[in-house]
PDB file of C-alpha atoms and ligand atoms in Angstrom:
ATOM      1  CA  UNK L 219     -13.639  12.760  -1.453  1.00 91.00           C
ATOM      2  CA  UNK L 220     -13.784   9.055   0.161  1.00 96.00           C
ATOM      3  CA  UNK L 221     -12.295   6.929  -2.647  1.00 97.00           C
ATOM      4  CA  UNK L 222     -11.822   3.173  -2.569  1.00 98.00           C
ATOM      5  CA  UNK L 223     -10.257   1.734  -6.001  1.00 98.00           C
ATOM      6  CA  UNK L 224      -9.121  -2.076  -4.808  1.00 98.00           C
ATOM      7  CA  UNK L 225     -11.766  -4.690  -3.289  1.00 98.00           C
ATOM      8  CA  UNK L 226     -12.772  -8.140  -4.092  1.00 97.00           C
ATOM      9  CA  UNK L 227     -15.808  -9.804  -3.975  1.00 96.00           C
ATOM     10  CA  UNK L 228     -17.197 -13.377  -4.065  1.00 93.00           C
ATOM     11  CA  UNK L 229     -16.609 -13.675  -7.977  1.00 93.00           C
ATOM     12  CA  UNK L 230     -12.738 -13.749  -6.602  1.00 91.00           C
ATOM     13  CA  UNK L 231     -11.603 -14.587  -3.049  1.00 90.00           C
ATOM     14  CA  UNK L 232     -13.584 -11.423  -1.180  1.00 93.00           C
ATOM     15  CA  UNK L 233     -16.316 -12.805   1.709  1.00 92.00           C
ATOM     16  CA  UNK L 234     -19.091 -10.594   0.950  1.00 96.00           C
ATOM     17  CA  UNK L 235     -21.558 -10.477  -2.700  1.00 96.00           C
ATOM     18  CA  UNK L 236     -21.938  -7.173  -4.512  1.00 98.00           C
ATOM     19  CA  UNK L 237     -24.874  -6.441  -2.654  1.00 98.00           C
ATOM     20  CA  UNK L 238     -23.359  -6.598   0.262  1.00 98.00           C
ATOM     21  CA  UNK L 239     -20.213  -4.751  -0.953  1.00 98.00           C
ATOM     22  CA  UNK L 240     -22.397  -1.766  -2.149  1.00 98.00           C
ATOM     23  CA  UNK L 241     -24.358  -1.953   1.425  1.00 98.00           C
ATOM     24  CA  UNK L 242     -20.954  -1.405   3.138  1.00 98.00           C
ATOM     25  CA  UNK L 243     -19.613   1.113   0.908  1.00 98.00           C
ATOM     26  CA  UNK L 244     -22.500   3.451   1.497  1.00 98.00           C
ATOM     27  CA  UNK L 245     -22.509   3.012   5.413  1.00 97.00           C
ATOM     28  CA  UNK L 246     -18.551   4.145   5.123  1.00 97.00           C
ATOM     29  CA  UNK L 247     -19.616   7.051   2.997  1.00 97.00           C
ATOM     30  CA  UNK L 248     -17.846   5.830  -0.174  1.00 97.00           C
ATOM     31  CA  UNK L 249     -18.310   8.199  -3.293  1.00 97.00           C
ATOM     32  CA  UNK L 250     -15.727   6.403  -5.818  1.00 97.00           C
ATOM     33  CA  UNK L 251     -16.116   2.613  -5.725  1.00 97.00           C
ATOM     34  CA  UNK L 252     -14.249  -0.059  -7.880  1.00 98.00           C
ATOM     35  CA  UNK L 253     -14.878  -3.638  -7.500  1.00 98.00           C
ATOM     36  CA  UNK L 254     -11.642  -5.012  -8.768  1.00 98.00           C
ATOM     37  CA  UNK L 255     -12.276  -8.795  -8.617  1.00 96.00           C
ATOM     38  CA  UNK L 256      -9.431 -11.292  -9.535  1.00 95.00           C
ATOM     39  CA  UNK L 257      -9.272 -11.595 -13.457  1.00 95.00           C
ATOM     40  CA  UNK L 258     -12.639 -11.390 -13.479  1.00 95.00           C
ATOM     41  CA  UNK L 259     -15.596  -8.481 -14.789  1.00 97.00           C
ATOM     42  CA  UNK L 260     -18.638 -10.843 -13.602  1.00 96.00           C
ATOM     43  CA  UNK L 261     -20.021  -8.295 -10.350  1.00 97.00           C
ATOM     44  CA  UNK L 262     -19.153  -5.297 -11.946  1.00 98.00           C
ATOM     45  CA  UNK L 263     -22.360  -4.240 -14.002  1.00 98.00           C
ATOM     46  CA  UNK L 264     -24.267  -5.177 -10.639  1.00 98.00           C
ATOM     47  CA  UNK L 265     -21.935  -3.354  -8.764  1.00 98.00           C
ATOM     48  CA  UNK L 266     -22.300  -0.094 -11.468  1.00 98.00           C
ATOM     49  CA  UNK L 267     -26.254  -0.288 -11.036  1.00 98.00           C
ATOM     50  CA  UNK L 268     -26.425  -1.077  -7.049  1.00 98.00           C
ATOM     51  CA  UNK L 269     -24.339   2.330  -6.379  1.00 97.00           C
ATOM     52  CA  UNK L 270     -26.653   4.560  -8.765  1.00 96.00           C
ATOM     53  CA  UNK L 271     -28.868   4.014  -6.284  1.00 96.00           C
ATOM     54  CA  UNK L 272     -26.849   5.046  -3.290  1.00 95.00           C
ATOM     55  CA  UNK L 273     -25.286   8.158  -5.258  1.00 93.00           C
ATOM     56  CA  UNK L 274     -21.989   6.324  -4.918  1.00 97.00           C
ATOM     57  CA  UNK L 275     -19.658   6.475  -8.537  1.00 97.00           C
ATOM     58  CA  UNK L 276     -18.671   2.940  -9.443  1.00 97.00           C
ATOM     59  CA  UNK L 277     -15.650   2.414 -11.698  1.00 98.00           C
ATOM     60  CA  UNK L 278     -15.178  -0.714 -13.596  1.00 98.00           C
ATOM     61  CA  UNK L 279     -12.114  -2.506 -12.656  1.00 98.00           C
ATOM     62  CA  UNK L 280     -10.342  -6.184 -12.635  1.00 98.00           C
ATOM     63  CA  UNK L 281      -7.061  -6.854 -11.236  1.00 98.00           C
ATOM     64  CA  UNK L 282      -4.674  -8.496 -13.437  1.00 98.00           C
ATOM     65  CA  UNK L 283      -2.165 -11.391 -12.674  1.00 96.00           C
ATOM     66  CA  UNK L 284       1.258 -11.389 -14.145  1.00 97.00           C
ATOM     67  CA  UNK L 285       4.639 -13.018 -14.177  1.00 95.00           C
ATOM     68  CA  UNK L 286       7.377 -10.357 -14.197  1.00 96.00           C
ATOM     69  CA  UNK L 287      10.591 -11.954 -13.414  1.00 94.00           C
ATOM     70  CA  UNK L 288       9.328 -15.059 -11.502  1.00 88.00           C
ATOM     71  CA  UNK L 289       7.538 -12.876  -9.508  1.00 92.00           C
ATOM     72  CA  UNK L 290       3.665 -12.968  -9.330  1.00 92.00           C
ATOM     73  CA  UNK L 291       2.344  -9.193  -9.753  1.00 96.00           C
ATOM     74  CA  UNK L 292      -1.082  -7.700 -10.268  1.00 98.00           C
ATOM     75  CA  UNK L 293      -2.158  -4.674 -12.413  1.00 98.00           C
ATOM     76  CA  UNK L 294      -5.413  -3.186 -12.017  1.00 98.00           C
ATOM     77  CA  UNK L 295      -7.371  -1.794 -14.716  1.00 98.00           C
ATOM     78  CA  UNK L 296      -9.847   0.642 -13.795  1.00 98.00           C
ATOM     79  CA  UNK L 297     -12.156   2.321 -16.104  1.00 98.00           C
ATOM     80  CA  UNK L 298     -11.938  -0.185 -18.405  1.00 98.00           C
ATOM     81  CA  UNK L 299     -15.111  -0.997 -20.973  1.00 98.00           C
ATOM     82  CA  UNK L 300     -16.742  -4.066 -19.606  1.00 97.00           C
ATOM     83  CA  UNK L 301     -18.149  -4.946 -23.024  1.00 98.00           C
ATOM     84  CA  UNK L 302     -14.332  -5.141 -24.602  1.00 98.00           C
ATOM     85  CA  UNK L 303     -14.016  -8.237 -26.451  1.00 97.00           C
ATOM     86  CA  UNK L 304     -10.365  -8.340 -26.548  1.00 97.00           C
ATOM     87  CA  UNK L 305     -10.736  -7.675 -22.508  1.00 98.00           C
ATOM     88  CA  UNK L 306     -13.398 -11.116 -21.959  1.00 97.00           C
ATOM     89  CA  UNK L 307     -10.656 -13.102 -24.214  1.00 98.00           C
ATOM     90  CA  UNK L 308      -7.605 -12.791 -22.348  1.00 98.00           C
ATOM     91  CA  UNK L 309      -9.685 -12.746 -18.979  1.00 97.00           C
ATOM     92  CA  UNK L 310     -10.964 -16.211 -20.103  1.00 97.00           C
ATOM     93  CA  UNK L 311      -7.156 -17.413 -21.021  1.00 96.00           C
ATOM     94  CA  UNK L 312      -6.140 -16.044 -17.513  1.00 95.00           C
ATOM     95  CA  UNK L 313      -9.569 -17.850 -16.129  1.00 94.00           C
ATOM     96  CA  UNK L 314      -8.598 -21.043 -17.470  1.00 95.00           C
ATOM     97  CA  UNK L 315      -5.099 -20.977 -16.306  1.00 94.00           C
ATOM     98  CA  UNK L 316      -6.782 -20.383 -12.724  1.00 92.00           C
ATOM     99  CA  UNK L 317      -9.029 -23.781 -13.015  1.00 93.00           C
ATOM    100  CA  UNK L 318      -5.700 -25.849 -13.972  1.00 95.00           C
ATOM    101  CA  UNK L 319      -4.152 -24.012 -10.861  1.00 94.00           C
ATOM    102  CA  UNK L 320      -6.502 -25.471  -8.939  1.00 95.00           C
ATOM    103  CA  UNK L 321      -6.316 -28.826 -10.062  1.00 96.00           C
ATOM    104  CA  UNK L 322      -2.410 -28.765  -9.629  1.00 97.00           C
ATOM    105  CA  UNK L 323      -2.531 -27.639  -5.867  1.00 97.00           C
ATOM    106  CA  UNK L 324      -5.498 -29.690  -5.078  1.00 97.00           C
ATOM    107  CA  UNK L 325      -3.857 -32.848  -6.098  1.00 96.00           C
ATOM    108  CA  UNK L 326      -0.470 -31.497  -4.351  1.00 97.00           C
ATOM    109  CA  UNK L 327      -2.982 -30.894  -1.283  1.00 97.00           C
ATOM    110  CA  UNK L 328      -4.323 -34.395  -1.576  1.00 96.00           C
ATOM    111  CA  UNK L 329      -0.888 -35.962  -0.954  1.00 95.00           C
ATOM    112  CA  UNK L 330      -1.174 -34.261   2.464  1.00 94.00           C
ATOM    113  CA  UNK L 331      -3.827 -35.854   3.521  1.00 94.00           C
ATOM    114  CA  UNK L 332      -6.584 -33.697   2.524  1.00 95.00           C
ATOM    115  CA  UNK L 333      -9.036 -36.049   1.061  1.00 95.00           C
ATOM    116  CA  UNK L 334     -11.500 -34.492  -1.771  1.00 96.00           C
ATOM    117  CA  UNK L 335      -9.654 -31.342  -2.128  1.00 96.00           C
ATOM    118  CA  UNK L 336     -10.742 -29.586  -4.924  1.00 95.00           C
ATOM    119  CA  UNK L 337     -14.389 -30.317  -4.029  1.00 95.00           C
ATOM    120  CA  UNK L 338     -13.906 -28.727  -0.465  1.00 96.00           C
ATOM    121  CA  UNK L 339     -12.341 -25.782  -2.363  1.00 95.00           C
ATOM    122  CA  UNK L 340     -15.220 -25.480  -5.342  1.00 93.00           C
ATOM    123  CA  UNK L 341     -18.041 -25.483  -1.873  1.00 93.00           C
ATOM    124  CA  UNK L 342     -15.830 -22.165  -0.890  1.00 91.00           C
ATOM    125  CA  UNK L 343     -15.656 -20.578  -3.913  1.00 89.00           C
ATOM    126  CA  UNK L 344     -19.125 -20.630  -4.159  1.00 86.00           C
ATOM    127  CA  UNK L 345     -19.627 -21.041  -7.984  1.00 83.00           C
ATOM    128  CA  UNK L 346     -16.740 -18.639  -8.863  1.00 83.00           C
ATOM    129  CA  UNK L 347     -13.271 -19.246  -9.716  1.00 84.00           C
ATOM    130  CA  UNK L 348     -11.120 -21.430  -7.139  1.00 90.00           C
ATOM    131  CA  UNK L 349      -8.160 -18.947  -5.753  1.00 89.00           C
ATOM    132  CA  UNK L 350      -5.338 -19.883  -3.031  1.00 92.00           C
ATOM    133  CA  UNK L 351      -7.482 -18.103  -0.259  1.00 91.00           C
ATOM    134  CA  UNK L 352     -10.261 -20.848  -1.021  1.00 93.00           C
ATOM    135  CA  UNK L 353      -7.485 -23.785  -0.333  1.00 96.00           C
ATOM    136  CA  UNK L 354      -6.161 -21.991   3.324  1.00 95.00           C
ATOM    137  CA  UNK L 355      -9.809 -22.095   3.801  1.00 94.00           C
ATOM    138  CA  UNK L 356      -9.613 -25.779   3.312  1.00 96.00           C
ATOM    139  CA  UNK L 357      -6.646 -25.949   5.103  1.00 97.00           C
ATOM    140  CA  UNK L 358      -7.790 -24.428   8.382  1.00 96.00           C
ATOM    141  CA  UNK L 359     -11.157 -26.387   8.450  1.00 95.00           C
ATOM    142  CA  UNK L 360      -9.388 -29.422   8.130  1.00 94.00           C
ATOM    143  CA  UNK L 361      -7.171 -28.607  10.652  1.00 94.00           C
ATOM    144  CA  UNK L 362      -3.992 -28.763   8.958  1.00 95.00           C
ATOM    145  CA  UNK L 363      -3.334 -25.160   9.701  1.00 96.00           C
ATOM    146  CA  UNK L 364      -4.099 -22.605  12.419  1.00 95.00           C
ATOM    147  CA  UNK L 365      -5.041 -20.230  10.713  1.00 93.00           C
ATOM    148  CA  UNK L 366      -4.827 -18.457   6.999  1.00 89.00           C
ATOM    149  CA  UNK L 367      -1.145 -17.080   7.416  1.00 92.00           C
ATOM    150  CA  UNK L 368       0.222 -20.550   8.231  1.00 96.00           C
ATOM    151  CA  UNK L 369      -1.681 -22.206   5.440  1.00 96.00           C
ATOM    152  CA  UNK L 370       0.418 -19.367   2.728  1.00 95.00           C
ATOM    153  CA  UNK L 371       3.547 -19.989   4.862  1.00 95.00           C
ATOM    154  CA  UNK L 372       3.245 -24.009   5.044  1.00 96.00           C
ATOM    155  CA  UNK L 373       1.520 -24.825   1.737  1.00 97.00           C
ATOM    156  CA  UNK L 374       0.534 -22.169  -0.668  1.00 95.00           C
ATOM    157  CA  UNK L 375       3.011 -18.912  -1.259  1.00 92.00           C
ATOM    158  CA  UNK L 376       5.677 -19.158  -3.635  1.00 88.00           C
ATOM    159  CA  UNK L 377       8.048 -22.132  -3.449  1.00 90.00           C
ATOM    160  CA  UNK L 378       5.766 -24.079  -0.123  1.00 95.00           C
ATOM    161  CA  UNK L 379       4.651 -27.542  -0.921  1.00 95.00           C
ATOM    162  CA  UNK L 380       1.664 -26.897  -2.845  1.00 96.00           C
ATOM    163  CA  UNK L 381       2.555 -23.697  -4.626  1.00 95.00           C
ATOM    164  CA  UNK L 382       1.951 -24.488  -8.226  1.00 94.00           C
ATOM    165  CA  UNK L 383       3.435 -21.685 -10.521  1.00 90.00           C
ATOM    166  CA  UNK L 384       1.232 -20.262 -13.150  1.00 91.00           C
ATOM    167  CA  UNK L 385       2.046 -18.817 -16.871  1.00 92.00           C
ATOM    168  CA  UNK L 386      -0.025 -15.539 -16.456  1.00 95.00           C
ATOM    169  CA  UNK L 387       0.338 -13.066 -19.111  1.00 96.00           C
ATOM    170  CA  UNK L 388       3.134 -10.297 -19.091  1.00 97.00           C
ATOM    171  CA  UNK L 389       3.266  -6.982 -18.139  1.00 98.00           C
ATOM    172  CA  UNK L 390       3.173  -6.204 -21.870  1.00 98.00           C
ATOM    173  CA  UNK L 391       0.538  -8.008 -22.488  1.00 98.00           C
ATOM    174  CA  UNK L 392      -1.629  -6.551 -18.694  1.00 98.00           C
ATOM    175  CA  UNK L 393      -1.168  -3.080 -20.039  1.00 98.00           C
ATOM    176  CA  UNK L 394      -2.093  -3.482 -23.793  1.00 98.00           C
ATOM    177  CA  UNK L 395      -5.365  -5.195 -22.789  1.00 98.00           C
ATOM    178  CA  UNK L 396      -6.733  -2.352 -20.330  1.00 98.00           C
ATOM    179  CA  UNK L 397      -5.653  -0.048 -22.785  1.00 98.00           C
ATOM    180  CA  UNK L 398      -7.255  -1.757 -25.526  1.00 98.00           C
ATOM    181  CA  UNK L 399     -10.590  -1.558 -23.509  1.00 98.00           C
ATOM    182  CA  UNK L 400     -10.477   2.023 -23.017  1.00 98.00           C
ATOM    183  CA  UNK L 401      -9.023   1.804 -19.254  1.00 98.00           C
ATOM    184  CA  UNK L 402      -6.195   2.987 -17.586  1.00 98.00           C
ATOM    185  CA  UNK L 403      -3.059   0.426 -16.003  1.00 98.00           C
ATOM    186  CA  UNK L 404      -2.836   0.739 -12.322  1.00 98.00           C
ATOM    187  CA  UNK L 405       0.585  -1.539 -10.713  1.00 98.00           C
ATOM    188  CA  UNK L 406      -1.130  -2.552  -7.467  1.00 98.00           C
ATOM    189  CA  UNK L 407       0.562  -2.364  -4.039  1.00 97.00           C
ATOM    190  CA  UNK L 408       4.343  -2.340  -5.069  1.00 96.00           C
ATOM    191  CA  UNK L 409       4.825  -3.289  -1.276  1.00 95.00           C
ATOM    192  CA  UNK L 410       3.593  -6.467  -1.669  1.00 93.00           C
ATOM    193  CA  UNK L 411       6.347  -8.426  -4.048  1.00 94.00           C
ATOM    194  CA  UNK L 412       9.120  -8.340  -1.411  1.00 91.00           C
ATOM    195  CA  UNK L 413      11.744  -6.732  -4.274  1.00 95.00           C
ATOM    196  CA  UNK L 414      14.681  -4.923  -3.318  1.00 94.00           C
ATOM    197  CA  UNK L 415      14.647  -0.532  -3.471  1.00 92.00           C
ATOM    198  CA  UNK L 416      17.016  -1.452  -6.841  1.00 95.00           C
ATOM    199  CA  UNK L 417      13.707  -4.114  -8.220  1.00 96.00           C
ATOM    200  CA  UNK L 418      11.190  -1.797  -7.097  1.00 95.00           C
ATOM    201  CA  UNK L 419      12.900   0.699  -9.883  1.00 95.00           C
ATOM    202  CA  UNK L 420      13.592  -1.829 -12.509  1.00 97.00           C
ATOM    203  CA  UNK L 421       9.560  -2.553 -12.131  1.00 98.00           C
ATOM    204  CA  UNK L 422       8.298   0.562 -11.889  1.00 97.00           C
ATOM    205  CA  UNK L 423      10.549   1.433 -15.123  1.00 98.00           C
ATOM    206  CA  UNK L 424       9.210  -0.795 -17.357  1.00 98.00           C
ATOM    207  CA  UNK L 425       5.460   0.044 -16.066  1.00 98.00           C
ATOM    208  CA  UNK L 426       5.959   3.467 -17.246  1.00 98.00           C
ATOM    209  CA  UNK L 427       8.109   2.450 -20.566  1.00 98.00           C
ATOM    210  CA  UNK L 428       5.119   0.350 -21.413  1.00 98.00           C
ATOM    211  CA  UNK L 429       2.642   3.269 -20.440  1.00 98.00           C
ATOM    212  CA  UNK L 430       1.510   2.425 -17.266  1.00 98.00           C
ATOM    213  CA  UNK L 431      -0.317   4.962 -15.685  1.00 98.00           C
ATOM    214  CA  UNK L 432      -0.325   4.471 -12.461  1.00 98.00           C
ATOM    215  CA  UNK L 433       0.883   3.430  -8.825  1.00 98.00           C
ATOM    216  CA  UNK L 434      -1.154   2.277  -5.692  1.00 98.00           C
ATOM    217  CA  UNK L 435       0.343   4.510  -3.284  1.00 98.00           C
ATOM    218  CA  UNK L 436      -2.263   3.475  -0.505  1.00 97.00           C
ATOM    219  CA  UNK L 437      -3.162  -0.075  -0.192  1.00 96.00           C
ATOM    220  CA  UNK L 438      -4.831  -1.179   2.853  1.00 92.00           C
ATOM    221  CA  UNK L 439      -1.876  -2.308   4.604  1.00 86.00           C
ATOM    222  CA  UNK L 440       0.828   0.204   3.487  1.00 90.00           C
ATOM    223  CA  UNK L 441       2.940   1.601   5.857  1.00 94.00           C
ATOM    224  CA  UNK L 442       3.618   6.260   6.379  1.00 94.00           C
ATOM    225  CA  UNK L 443       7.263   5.366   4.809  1.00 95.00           C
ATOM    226  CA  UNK L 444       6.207   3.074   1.957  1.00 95.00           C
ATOM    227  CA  UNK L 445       3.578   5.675   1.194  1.00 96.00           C
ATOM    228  CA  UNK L 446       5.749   8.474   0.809  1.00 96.00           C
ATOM    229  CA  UNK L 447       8.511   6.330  -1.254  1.00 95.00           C
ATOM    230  CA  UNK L 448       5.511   5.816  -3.735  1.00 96.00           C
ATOM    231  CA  UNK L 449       4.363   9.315  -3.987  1.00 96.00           C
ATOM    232  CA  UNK L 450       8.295   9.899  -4.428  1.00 96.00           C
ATOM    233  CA  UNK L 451       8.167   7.210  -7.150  1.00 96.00           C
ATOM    234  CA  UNK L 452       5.299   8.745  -8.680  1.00 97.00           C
ATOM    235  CA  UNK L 453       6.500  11.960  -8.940  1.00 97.00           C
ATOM    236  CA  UNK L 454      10.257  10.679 -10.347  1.00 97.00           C
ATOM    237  CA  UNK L 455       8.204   8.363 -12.782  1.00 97.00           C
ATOM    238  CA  UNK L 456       5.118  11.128 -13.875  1.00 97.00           C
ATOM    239  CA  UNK L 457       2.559   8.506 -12.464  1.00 98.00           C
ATOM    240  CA  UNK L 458      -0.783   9.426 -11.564  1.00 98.00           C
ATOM    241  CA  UNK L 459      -1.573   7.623  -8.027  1.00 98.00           C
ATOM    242  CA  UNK L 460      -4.350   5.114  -7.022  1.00 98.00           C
ATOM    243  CA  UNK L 461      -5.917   4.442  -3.842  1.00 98.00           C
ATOM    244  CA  UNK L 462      -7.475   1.141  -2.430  1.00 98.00           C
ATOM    245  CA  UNK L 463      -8.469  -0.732   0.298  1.00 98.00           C
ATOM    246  CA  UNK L 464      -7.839  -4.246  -1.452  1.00 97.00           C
ATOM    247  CA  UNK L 465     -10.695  -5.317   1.305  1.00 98.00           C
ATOM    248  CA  UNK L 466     -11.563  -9.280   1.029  1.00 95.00           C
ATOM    249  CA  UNK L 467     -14.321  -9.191   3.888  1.00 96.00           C
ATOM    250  CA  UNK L 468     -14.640  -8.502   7.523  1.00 95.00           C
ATOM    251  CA  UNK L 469     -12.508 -12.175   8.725  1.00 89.00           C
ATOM    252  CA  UNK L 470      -9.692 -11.498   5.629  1.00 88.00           C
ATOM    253  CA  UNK L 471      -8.922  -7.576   6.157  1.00 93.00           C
ATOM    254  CA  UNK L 472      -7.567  -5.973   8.741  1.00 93.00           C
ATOM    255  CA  UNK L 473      -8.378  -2.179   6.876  1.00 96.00           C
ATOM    256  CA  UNK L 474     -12.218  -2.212   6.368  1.00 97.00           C
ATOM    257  CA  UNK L 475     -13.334  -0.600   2.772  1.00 97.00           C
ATOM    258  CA  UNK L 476     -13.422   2.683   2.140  1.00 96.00           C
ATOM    259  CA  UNK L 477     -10.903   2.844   5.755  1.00 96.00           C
ATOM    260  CA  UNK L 478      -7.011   2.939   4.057  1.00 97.00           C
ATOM    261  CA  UNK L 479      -4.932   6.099   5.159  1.00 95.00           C
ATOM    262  CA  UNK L 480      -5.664   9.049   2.645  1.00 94.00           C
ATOM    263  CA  UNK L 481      -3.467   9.828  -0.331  1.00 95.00           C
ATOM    264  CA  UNK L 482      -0.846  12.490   0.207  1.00 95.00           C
ATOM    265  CA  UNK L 483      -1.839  15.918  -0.861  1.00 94.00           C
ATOM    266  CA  UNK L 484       1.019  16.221  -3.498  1.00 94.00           C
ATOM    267  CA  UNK L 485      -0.369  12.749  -5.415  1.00 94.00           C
ATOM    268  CA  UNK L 486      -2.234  13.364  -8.621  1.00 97.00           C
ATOM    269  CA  UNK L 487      -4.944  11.349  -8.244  1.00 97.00           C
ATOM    270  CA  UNK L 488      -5.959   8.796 -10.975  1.00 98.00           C
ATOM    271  CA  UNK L 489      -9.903   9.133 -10.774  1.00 97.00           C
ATOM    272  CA  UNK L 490      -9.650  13.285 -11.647  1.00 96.00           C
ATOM    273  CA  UNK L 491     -10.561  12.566 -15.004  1.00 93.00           C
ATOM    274  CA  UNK L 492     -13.508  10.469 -14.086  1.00 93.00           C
ATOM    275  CA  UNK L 493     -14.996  12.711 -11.642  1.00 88.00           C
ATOM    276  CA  UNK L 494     -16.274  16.461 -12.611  1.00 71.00           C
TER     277      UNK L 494
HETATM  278 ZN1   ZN Y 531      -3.408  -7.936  -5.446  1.00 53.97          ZN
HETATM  279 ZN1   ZN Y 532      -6.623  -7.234  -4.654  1.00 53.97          ZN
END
């Protein structure tokens, strides 16, 4: 089964609309599909009805920003009930938290010389919320950058000069929220937090403590030996395992959706009990 758990669209920092998103997942032969936008539910219901149509099985999903030990980490919630009250409050706290963001690094950004900043960054964003890929975009069209890597490197990761560092919930607080809406807590791409074999463990720990449910053993970038240190972890750690693309659009991914390695045989697969 072709399975693709992790992708963004416009109502984050992805390049294409649902529409679009739907369009490309049936030409890759998709049959599980979760739009997993930034701390955000807007495309999903689109996204739900677009893929009846192409006999594709959409599953709701947001991914989830966190602080866990002054590092920034994201939790995906798939399956999760879009009409969840307690899941539209705490999106709309984490939403909020995103616009002052934005403010902060687009004043930081106009002290380099970028005149009108936040403007330049609200014309990318297109109507949805401002995220850091929006400012490299600025960045690189005003030619203070080459290209998106040097605008993280220079200005925007963690501790560059206009990294701006945001109160997001806890992991606590990630996990009792998709719960609450009937979903299931996915840690995404472990790989991606630079933390030592010894962190990795400490993380993974309290995931499962605080009843995670699962890792993202495939990401679209992960390597044959990260891969098979998750399904190790998953297996030490009785964690059902995810799989995504985390595609942005065709200029921001390298791995196309639907187009990450395949899950090791061993894995237990997260979707089973969504799929008959
Ligand atoms: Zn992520
Ligand atoms: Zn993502």
């Amino acid at each position: 089964m072709l399975v693709d758990l992790h992708c963004h669209s416009v109502y984050s920092d992805g390049e294409l609309n649902v529409t679009q998103l739907i369009e490309k997942a049936e030409k890759n032969s998709l049959e599980l599909f979760a739009l997993t936008d930034h701390d955000c539910i807007d495309g999903v219901n689109k996204a739900i009805e677009l893929a009846k149509t192409k006999q594709i099985k959409c599953i709701p999903g947001v991914e989830i920003s966190i602080n866990w030990k002054k590092k920034d980490i994201h939790i995906i919630g798939l399956n999760i009930d879009v009409d969840s009250k307690i899941l539209a409050k705490k999106l709309a706290e984490q939403q909020r938290k995103r616009v002052t963001r934005a403010q902060k690094i687009a004043s930081l950004l106009e002290n380099y010389g970028v005149e009108q900043c936040l403007e330049k960054a609200q014309a990318h964003a297109q109507g949805s919320i401002i995220t850091r890929p929006h400012f490299a975009k600025v960045l690189v069209d005003e030619a203070k950058v080459k290209d998106f890597g040097q605008a993280f490197k220079k200005y925007l990761a963690r501790g560059k000069l206009a990294y701006v560092a945001t109160d997001w919930m806890s992991i606590e607080e990630a996990i009792e929220t998709i719960h609450q809406s009937g979903g299931s807590a996915v840690l995404a791409h472990p790989h991606r937090y630079d933390l030592s074999a010894t962190k990795m463990k400490e993380l993974i720990t309290t995931f499962k403590e605080l009843r995670g449910d699962g890792l993202e053993v495939v990401s679209g970038m992960t390597s044959k030996v990260q891969i098979s240190q998750l399904n190790e972890l998953c297996a030490r750690y009785d964690l059902l395992a995810s799989t995504g693309s985390d595609y942005h659009g065709p200029t921001l991914s390298k791995v196309d959706l639907g187009k990450q390695v395949l899950l090791p045989k061993s894995c237990k697969p997260i979707w089973e009990q969504w799929v008959n």
